[in-house]
């Protein structure tokens, strides 16, 4: 039946693509509302307007399946109604047979009672019996009329059934023929699509082989570059390690040289301190000895100038000088020569000369004096 509400939603004339999509969407909406089933394979209004082959074929098959489902539903309903009718008819025949048995039994009983009570039953009882028989006859007539009407309606129903089956099988035959035609078209399209897919896959396989060859070439080139890079890195790292080792060796040599120089400086400083200390001690001793000798010489000169005797001079000298003056060589000295150990004093009439002679050249000295003046020279 035509749905007025859906017809009112259509946009006619459908000139633009948007209007076509709207009309197709309204039609699909009516289809889903009427059948209660959703469209399969994601069929949309845009696909139908664009002429998508697979989606349109899927929609056609779904519509064919709907017609078949409707026909099946009609047959199932008819069969169910026929089965219910058969059940009702069997139940009716059972009830009818039971009613006939009851009626026969009741009629026999009534006839027996009538025959038994003819002699004694009055006219009122006969009238009541007649009324009961009349009611029973009315019931039987109604049942008979119902059965007759049922047979008439059953014949009409059978005629309608034959007509419906004829129409159904005629439409079904046409639908089957159309389905076969559509199926043949679909198989031809499927074989064509398979052929196109195979050709496309073959071409893509050839392209993939070319790409694989190019990839292998690129990979070999990359491996060569990688090996060269690794070799250069190893050389560079070895050079860096060598430079570091050379720098470490130079630094170690500088450290060793610095240590040697420090050791030499320290040893030289230690030797210098030791020699300096020894020199200071020696210098101090020399100064003490020189001062002592000079003081003795001055004392001798002062005593000689004062004209003191030689014995007094000897007594005033140190013990070592006195022992040295008592030697045999010193005892034979002339009166004018007086020795004081390592020194000698020579006197003259008008002048006096004092000469000091020592064993070491650096300690030798001479003094020359006059009665009124004195000259002396010291060396040490």
Short mmCIF file of C-alpha atoms in Angstrom, two decimals:
data_model
loop_
_atom_site.label_atom_id
_atom_site.label_comp_id
_atom_site.label_asym_id
_atom_site.label_seq_id
_atom_site.Cartn_x
_atom_site.Cartn_y
_atom_site.Cartn_z
CA UNK A 1 0.00 0.00 0.00
CA UNK A 2 1.10 3.53 -0.68
CA UNK A 3 2.39 5.40 2.36
CA UNK A 4 1.02 8.94 2.15
CA UNK A 5 3.36 10.24 4.83
CA UNK A 6 6.46 9.10 2.97
CA UNK A 7 5.12 10.49 -0.32
CA UNK A 8 4.68 13.86 1.36
CA UNK A 9 8.35 13.85 2.37
CA UNK A 10 9.62 13.37 -1.20
CA UNK A 11 11.13 16.26 -3.14
CA UNK A 12 9.99 16.34 -6.77
CA UNK A 13 11.26 16.96 -9.32
CA UNK A 14 14.61 15.59 -8.12
CA UNK A 15 17.07 17.71 -10.11
CA UNK A 16 20.09 18.02 -7.84
CA UNK A 17 22.12 15.26 -6.26
CA UNK A 18 21.06 16.35 -2.76
CA UNK A 19 17.36 15.91 -3.65
CA UNK A 20 18.05 12.45 -5.07
CA UNK A 21 19.89 11.40 -1.93
CA UNK A 22 16.99 12.72 0.18
CA UNK A 23 14.38 10.76 -1.83
CA UNK A 24 16.42 7.55 -1.69
CA UNK A 25 16.92 8.00 2.06
CA UNK A 26 13.12 8.39 2.50
CA UNK A 27 12.53 5.21 0.47
CA UNK A 28 15.05 3.22 2.53
CA UNK A 29 13.47 4.58 5.71
CA UNK A 30 10.04 3.36 4.57
CA UNK A 31 11.55 -0.03 3.73
CA UNK A 32 13.04 -0.41 7.22
CA UNK A 33 9.79 0.72 8.88
CA UNK A 34 7.69 -1.67 6.79
CA UNK A 35 9.90 -4.75 7.14
CA UNK A 36 11.41 -4.05 10.55
CA UNK A 37 14.84 -5.16 9.29
CA UNK A 38 17.99 -3.08 8.93
CA UNK A 39 19.85 -2.91 5.64
CA UNK A 40 22.85 -5.21 5.39
CA UNK A 41 26.36 -4.55 4.01
CA UNK A 42 26.16 -0.85 4.96
CA UNK A 43 23.93 0.25 2.05
CA UNK A 44 23.35 4.02 2.16
CA UNK A 45 21.53 6.57 0.01
CA UNK A 46 24.84 8.02 -1.22
CA UNK A 47 25.90 4.59 -2.54
CA UNK A 48 22.64 4.16 -4.46
CA UNK A 49 22.83 7.65 -5.99
CA UNK A 50 26.51 7.16 -6.88
CA UNK A 51 25.67 3.88 -8.62
CA UNK A 52 27.80 1.63 -6.44
CA UNK A 53 27.48 -1.74 -8.14
CA UNK A 54 28.03 -4.07 -5.19
CA UNK A 55 25.79 -2.07 -2.85
CA UNK A 56 22.98 -1.92 -5.44
CA UNK A 57 23.17 -5.68 -6.07
CA UNK A 58 23.09 -6.28 -2.33
CA UNK A 59 19.96 -4.08 -2.03
CA UNK A 60 18.25 -5.96 -4.91
CA UNK A 61 18.98 -9.31 -3.29
CA UNK A 62 17.61 -8.05 0.00
CA UNK A 63 14.39 -6.91 -1.74
CA UNK A 64 14.06 -10.32 -3.42
CA UNK A 65 14.56 -12.02 -0.09
CA UNK A 66 11.83 -9.80 1.37
CA UNK A 67 9.34 -10.87 -1.34
CA UNK A 68 10.21 -14.49 -0.75
CA UNK A 69 9.84 -13.98 2.99
CA UNK A 70 6.42 -12.40 2.48
CA UNK A 71 5.33 -15.33 0.31
CA UNK A 72 6.60 -17.77 2.89
CA UNK A 73 4.72 -15.87 5.59
CA UNK A 74 1.50 -16.08 3.51
CA UNK A 75 1.91 -19.83 3.05
CA UNK A 76 2.71 -20.33 6.69
CA UNK A 77 -0.37 -18.32 7.71
CA UNK A 78 -2.57 -20.23 5.28
CA UNK A 79 -1.22 -23.54 6.48
CA UNK A 80 -1.73 -22.57 10.07
CA UNK A 81 -5.28 -21.43 9.36
CA UNK A 82 -5.94 -24.64 7.42
CA UNK A 83 -4.53 -26.70 10.27
CA UNK A 84 -6.72 -24.83 12.76
CA UNK A 85 -9.72 -25.40 10.50
CA UNK A 86 -8.95 -29.11 10.29
CA UNK A 87 -8.68 -29.28 14.06
CA UNK A 88 -11.98 -27.43 14.46
CA UNK A 89 -13.66 -29.68 11.88
CA UNK A 90 -12.43 -32.82 13.60
CA UNK A 91 -13.58 -31.45 16.93
CA UNK A 92 -16.93 -30.56 15.37
CA UNK A 93 -17.34 -34.09 13.92
CA UNK A 94 -16.48 -35.57 17.28
CA UNK A 95 -19.03 -33.35 18.98
CA UNK A 96 -21.56 -34.11 16.25
CA UNK A 97 -21.05 -37.86 16.61
CA UNK A 98 -21.36 -37.54 20.37
CA UNK A 99 -24.53 -35.44 19.96
CA UNK A 100 -25.99 -38.01 17.56
CA UNK A 101 -25.29 -40.79 20.02
CA UNK A 102 -26.84 -38.77 22.81
CA UNK A 103 -29.83 -37.92 20.63
CA UNK A 104 -30.33 -41.56 19.64
CA UNK A 105 -30.13 -42.65 23.23
CA UNK A 106 -32.41 -39.85 24.30
CA UNK A 107 -34.94 -40.59 21.54
CA UNK A 108 -35.05 -44.24 22.43
CA UNK A 109 -35.52 -43.33 26.06
CA UNK A 110 -38.24 -40.82 25.20
CA UNK A 111 -40.04 -43.27 22.91
CA UNK A 112 -39.89 -45.92 25.57
CA UNK A 113 -41.28 -43.52 28.12
CA UNK A 114 -44.01 -42.39 25.71
CA UNK A 115 -44.98 -45.91 24.88
CA UNK A 116 -44.96 -46.86 28.56
CA UNK A 117 -46.96 -43.83 29.60
CA UNK A 118 -49.56 -43.73 26.78
CA UNK A 119 -52.11 -45.39 28.86
CA UNK A 120 -51.66 -43.34 31.96
CA UNK A 121 -50.30 -40.04 30.69
CA UNK A 122 -52.81 -37.27 30.26
CA UNK A 123 -52.97 -34.73 27.47
CA UNK A 124 -50.73 -32.21 29.28
CA UNK A 125 -47.89 -34.62 29.49
CA UNK A 126 -48.23 -35.43 25.81
CA UNK A 127 -48.09 -31.71 25.04
CA UNK A 128 -44.94 -31.28 27.14
CA UNK A 129 -43.36 -34.23 25.41
CA UNK A 130 -44.26 -32.72 22.05
CA UNK A 131 -42.66 -29.42 23.04
CA UNK A 132 -39.48 -31.17 24.06
CA UNK A 133 -39.39 -33.07 20.80
CA UNK A 134 -39.97 -29.84 18.90
CA UNK A 135 -37.06 -28.15 20.68
CA UNK A 136 -34.87 -31.12 19.91
CA UNK A 137 -35.86 -30.92 16.25
CA UNK A 138 -35.06 -27.19 16.20
CA UNK A 139 -31.62 -27.88 17.63
CA UNK A 140 -31.03 -30.58 15.06
CA UNK A 141 -32.16 -28.28 12.26
CA UNK A 142 -29.80 -25.52 13.42
CA UNK A 143 -26.94 -27.94 13.54
CA UNK A 144 -27.76 -29.18 10.05
CA UNK A 145 -27.99 -25.67 8.67
CA UNK A 146 -24.68 -24.80 10.29
CA UNK A 147 -23.07 -27.83 8.71
CA UNK A 148 -24.51 -26.90 5.32
CA UNK A 149 -23.27 -23.31 5.61
CA UNK A 150 -19.89 -24.59 6.72
CA UNK A 151 -19.65 -26.77 3.64
CA UNK A 152 -20.54 -23.84 1.41
CA UNK A 153 -17.96 -21.60 3.01
CA UNK A 154 -15.42 -24.38 2.86
CA UNK A 155 -15.94 -24.77 -0.88
CA UNK A 156 -15.53 -21.01 -1.32
CA UNK A 157 -12.38 -21.08 0.81
CA UNK A 158 -10.96 -23.90 -1.28
CA UNK A 159 -11.64 -21.94 -4.44
CA UNK A 160 -9.95 -18.86 -2.99
CA UNK A 161 -7.04 -21.02 -1.89
CA UNK A 162 -6.60 -22.44 -5.37
CA UNK A 163 -6.71 -18.93 -6.83
CA UNK A 164 -4.18 -17.65 -4.27
CA UNK A 165 -1.89 -20.60 -4.96
CA UNK A 166 -2.18 -19.99 -8.68
CA UNK A 167 -1.32 -16.31 -8.24
CA UNK A 168 1.47 -17.12 -5.80
CA UNK A 169 3.08 -19.76 -7.99
CA UNK A 170 2.74 -17.52 -11.04
CA UNK A 171 4.48 -14.65 -9.24
CA UNK A 172 6.94 -17.04 -7.74
CA UNK A 173 7.77 -18.44 -11.16
CA UNK A 174 8.32 -14.91 -12.43
CA UNK A 175 10.40 -14.09 -9.36
CA UNK A 176 12.43 -17.28 -9.83
CA UNK A 177 13.06 -16.40 -13.47
CA UNK A 178 14.11 -12.89 -12.49
CA UNK A 179 16.27 -14.25 -9.71
CA UNK A 180 18.00 -16.61 -12.12
CA UNK A 181 18.58 -13.76 -14.55
CA UNK A 182 19.99 -11.58 -11.79
CA UNK A 183 22.11 -14.47 -10.57
CA UNK A 184 23.52 -15.05 -14.04
CA UNK A 185 24.31 -11.34 -14.32
CA UNK A 186 25.92 -11.42 -10.90
CA UNK A 187 28.04 -14.46 -11.81
CA UNK A 188 29.19 -12.77 -15.03
CA UNK A 189 30.08 -9.62 -13.09
CA UNK A 190 31.82 -11.74 -10.47
CA UNK A 191 33.92 -13.56 -13.08
CA UNK A 192 34.79 -10.21 -14.69
CA UNK A 193 35.77 -8.78 -11.30
CA UNK A 194 37.90 -11.87 -10.56
CA UNK A 195 39.64 -11.51 -13.93
CA UNK A 196 40.32 -7.82 -13.26
CA UNK A 197 41.59 -8.62 -9.77
CA UNK A 198 43.96 -11.29 -11.08
CA UNK A 199 45.32 -8.94 -13.74
CA UNK A 200 45.74 -6.17 -11.17
CA UNK A 201 47.46 -8.50 -8.71
CA UNK A 202 49.77 -9.78 -11.45
CA UNK A 203 50.73 -6.22 -12.34
CA UNK A 204 51.22 -5.36 -8.67
CA UNK A 205 53.36 -8.49 -8.22
CA UNK A 206 55.59 -7.37 -11.09
CA UNK A 207 55.87 -3.93 -9.51
CA UNK A 208 56.65 -5.57 -6.15
CA UNK A 209 59.45 -7.60 -7.76
CA UNK A 210 60.93 -4.43 -9.23
CA UNK A 211 60.64 -2.75 -5.87
CA UNK A 212 62.34 -5.74 -4.22
CA UNK A 213 65.25 -5.51 -6.65
CA UNK A 214 65.58 -1.79 -5.97
CA UNK A 215 65.36 -2.46 -2.24
CA UNK A 216 68.10 -5.11 -2.49
CA UNK A 217 70.35 -2.68 -4.38
CA UNK A 218 69.71 0.03 -1.80
CA UNK A 219 70.40 -2.44 1.00
CA UNK A 220 73.71 -3.58 -0.52
CA UNK A 221 74.72 0.07 -1.01
CA UNK A 222 73.75 0.80 2.59
CA UNK A 223 75.78 -2.17 3.85
CA UNK A 224 78.84 -0.96 1.92
CA UNK A 225 78.43 2.53 3.37
CA UNK A 226 77.98 1.05 6.82
CA UNK A 227 81.13 -1.11 6.53
CA UNK A 228 83.13 1.90 5.26
CA UNK A 229 81.81 4.07 8.08
CA UNK A 230 82.68 1.44 10.68
CA UNK A 231 86.21 1.13 9.24
CA UNK A 232 86.68 4.92 9.33
CA UNK A 233 85.35 5.06 12.88
CA UNK A 234 87.77 2.35 13.99
CA UNK A 235 90.71 4.15 12.33
CA UNK A 236 89.68 7.46 13.86
CA UNK A 237 89.24 5.92 17.30
CA UNK A 238 92.63 4.17 17.06
CA UNK A 239 94.27 7.49 16.10
CA UNK A 240 92.58 9.22 19.03
CA UNK A 241 93.75 6.46 21.37
CA UNK A 242 97.30 6.75 20.01
CA UNK A 243 97.25 10.53 20.48
CA UNK A 244 95.97 10.10 24.01
CA UNK A 245 98.69 7.52 24.74
CA UNK A 246 101.37 9.84 23.30
CA UNK A 247 100.01 12.71 25.37
CA UNK A 248 99.97 10.50 28.45
CA UNK A 249 103.53 9.35 27.78
CA UNK A 250 104.69 12.97 27.30
CA UNK A 251 102.90 14.00 30.46
CA UNK A 252 104.42 11.06 32.33
CA UNK A 253 107.88 11.97 30.99
CA UNK A 254 107.38 15.58 32.08
CA UNK A 255 106.27 14.40 35.50
CA UNK A 256 109.33 12.14 35.76
CA UNK A 257 111.64 14.98 34.65
CA UNK A 258 110.01 17.32 37.14
CA UNK A 259 110.43 14.69 39.88
CA UNK A 260 114.10 14.23 38.95
CA UNK A 261 114.65 18.00 38.93
CA UNK A 262 112.91 18.34 42.31
CA UNK A 263 115.01 15.49 43.71
CA UNK A 264 118.19 17.07 42.41
CA UNK A 265 117.21 20.46 43.77
CA UNK A 266 116.35 18.96 47.13
CA UNK A 267 119.59 16.98 47.27
CA UNK A 268 121.60 20.06 46.19
CA UNK A 269 119.78 22.12 48.83
CA UNK A 270 120.56 19.47 51.45
CA UNK A 271 124.23 19.34 50.39
CA UNK A 272 124.35 23.14 50.28
CA UNK A 273 122.95 23.38 53.80
CA UNK A 274 125.42 20.81 55.05
CA UNK A 275 128.41 22.50 53.34
CA UNK A 276 127.16 25.92 54.43
CA UNK A 277 126.93 24.73 58.04
CA UNK A 278 130.43 23.22 57.82
CA UNK A 279 131.73 26.41 56.22
CA UNK A 280 130.15 28.55 58.94
CA UNK A 281 131.67 26.34 61.63
CA UNK A 282 135.07 26.47 59.91
CA UNK A 283 134.79 30.21 59.44
CA UNK A 284 133.90 30.68 63.11
CA UNK A 285 136.84 28.51 64.17
CA UNK A 286 139.21 30.43 61.88
CA UNK A 287 137.95 33.72 63.27
CA UNK A 288 138.43 32.50 66.84
CA UNK A 289 141.96 31.21 66.11
CA UNK A 290 142.92 34.39 64.24
CA UNK A 291 141.64 36.61 67.02
CA UNK A 292 143.44 34.50 69.65
CA UNK A 293 146.71 34.58 67.68
CA UNK A 294 146.48 38.30 67.04
CA UNK A 295 145.76 38.95 70.70
CA UNK A 296 148.82 36.88 71.67
CA UNK A 297 151.00 38.70 69.18
CA UNK A 298 149.85 42.06 70.47
CA UNK A 299 150.53 40.93 74.00
CA UNK A 300 154.05 39.77 73.10
CA UNK A 301 154.76 43.00 71.31
CA UNK A 302 153.53 45.06 74.22
CA UNK A 303 155.71 43.11 76.68
CA UNK A 304 158.73 43.41 74.45
CA UNK A 305 158.25 47.11 74.07
CA UNK A 306 158.02 47.42 77.81
CA UNK A 307 161.43 45.67 78.14
CA UNK A 308 160.26 42.77 80.24
CA UNK A 309 162.60 39.73 80.59
CA UNK A 310 162.22 36.72 78.41
CA UNK A 311 161.32 34.45 81.32
CA UNK A 312 158.39 36.63 82.10
CA UNK A 313 157.45 36.54 78.50
CA UNK A 314 157.58 32.76 78.53
CA UNK A 315 155.52 32.58 81.67
CA UNK A 316 152.90 34.78 80.15
CA UNK A 317 152.72 32.60 77.03
CA UNK A 318 150.48 29.56 76.81
CA UNK A 319 151.73 26.19 78.03
CA UNK A 320 152.14 24.80 74.51
CA UNK A 321 154.41 27.73 73.56
CA UNK A 322 156.48 27.35 76.72
CA UNK A 323 157.08 23.64 76.02
CA UNK A 324 158.08 24.42 72.46
CA UNK A 325 160.62 27.08 73.61
CA UNK A 326 162.38 24.55 75.87
CA UNK A 327 163.54 22.44 72.90
CA UNK A 328 167.37 22.01 72.43
CA UNK A 329 167.35 24.03 69.25
CA UNK A 330 165.82 26.97 71.11
CA UNK A 331 168.29 26.86 73.99
CA UNK A 332 171.30 27.78 71.78
CA UNK A 333 169.76 31.01 70.65
CA UNK A 334 171.84 34.23 70.70
CA UNK A 335 171.30 36.88 73.37
CA UNK A 336 169.83 39.19 70.81
CA UNK A 337 167.30 36.54 69.59
CA UNK A 338 164.41 35.52 71.80
CA UNK A 339 161.90 32.99 70.48
CA UNK A 340 158.30 32.75 71.58
CA UNK A 341 157.21 29.46 70.13
CA UNK A 342 156.50 30.08 66.47
CA UNK A 343 157.74 33.71 66.54
CA UNK A 344 161.23 35.32 66.93
CA UNK A 345 162.24 38.78 68.21
CA UNK A 346 165.54 40.27 67.03
CA UNK A 347 166.99 43.33 68.80
CA UNK A 348 169.66 45.88 67.73
CA UNK A 349 171.39 48.72 69.42
CA UNK A 350 169.63 51.60 67.84
CA UNK A 351 166.57 49.82 66.55
CA UNK A 352 164.55 46.71 67.28
CA UNK A 353 162.99 44.47 64.62
CA UNK A 354 160.42 41.86 65.57
CA UNK A 355 159.81 39.09 63.04
CA UNK A 356 157.06 36.51 63.34
CA UNK A 357 157.44 33.30 61.39
CA UNK A 358 154.82 30.61 61.33
CA UNK A 359 154.71 27.19 59.86
CA UNK A 360 151.84 28.10 57.47
CA UNK A 361 152.34 30.84 54.89
CA UNK A 362 148.91 32.36 55.57
CA UNK A 363 149.79 32.76 59.31
CA UNK A 364 153.24 34.39 58.81
CA UNK A 365 153.88 38.02 59.77
CA UNK A 366 156.75 40.52 60.64
CA UNK A 367 156.94 43.36 63.06
CA UNK A 368 159.75 46.02 62.94
CA UNK A 369 160.08 48.47 65.83
CA UNK A 370 162.25 51.39 66.96
CA UNK A 371 162.69 52.62 70.48
CA UNK A 372 160.35 55.52 69.76
CA UNK A 373 158.08 53.85 67.05
CA UNK A 374 156.71 50.42 66.15
CA UNK A 375 155.77 48.99 62.71
CA UNK A 376 153.91 45.71 62.19
CA UNK A 377 152.19 43.75 59.51
CA UNK A 378 149.62 40.92 59.95
CA UNK A 379 148.38 38.40 57.50
CA UNK A 380 145.89 35.66 58.08
#
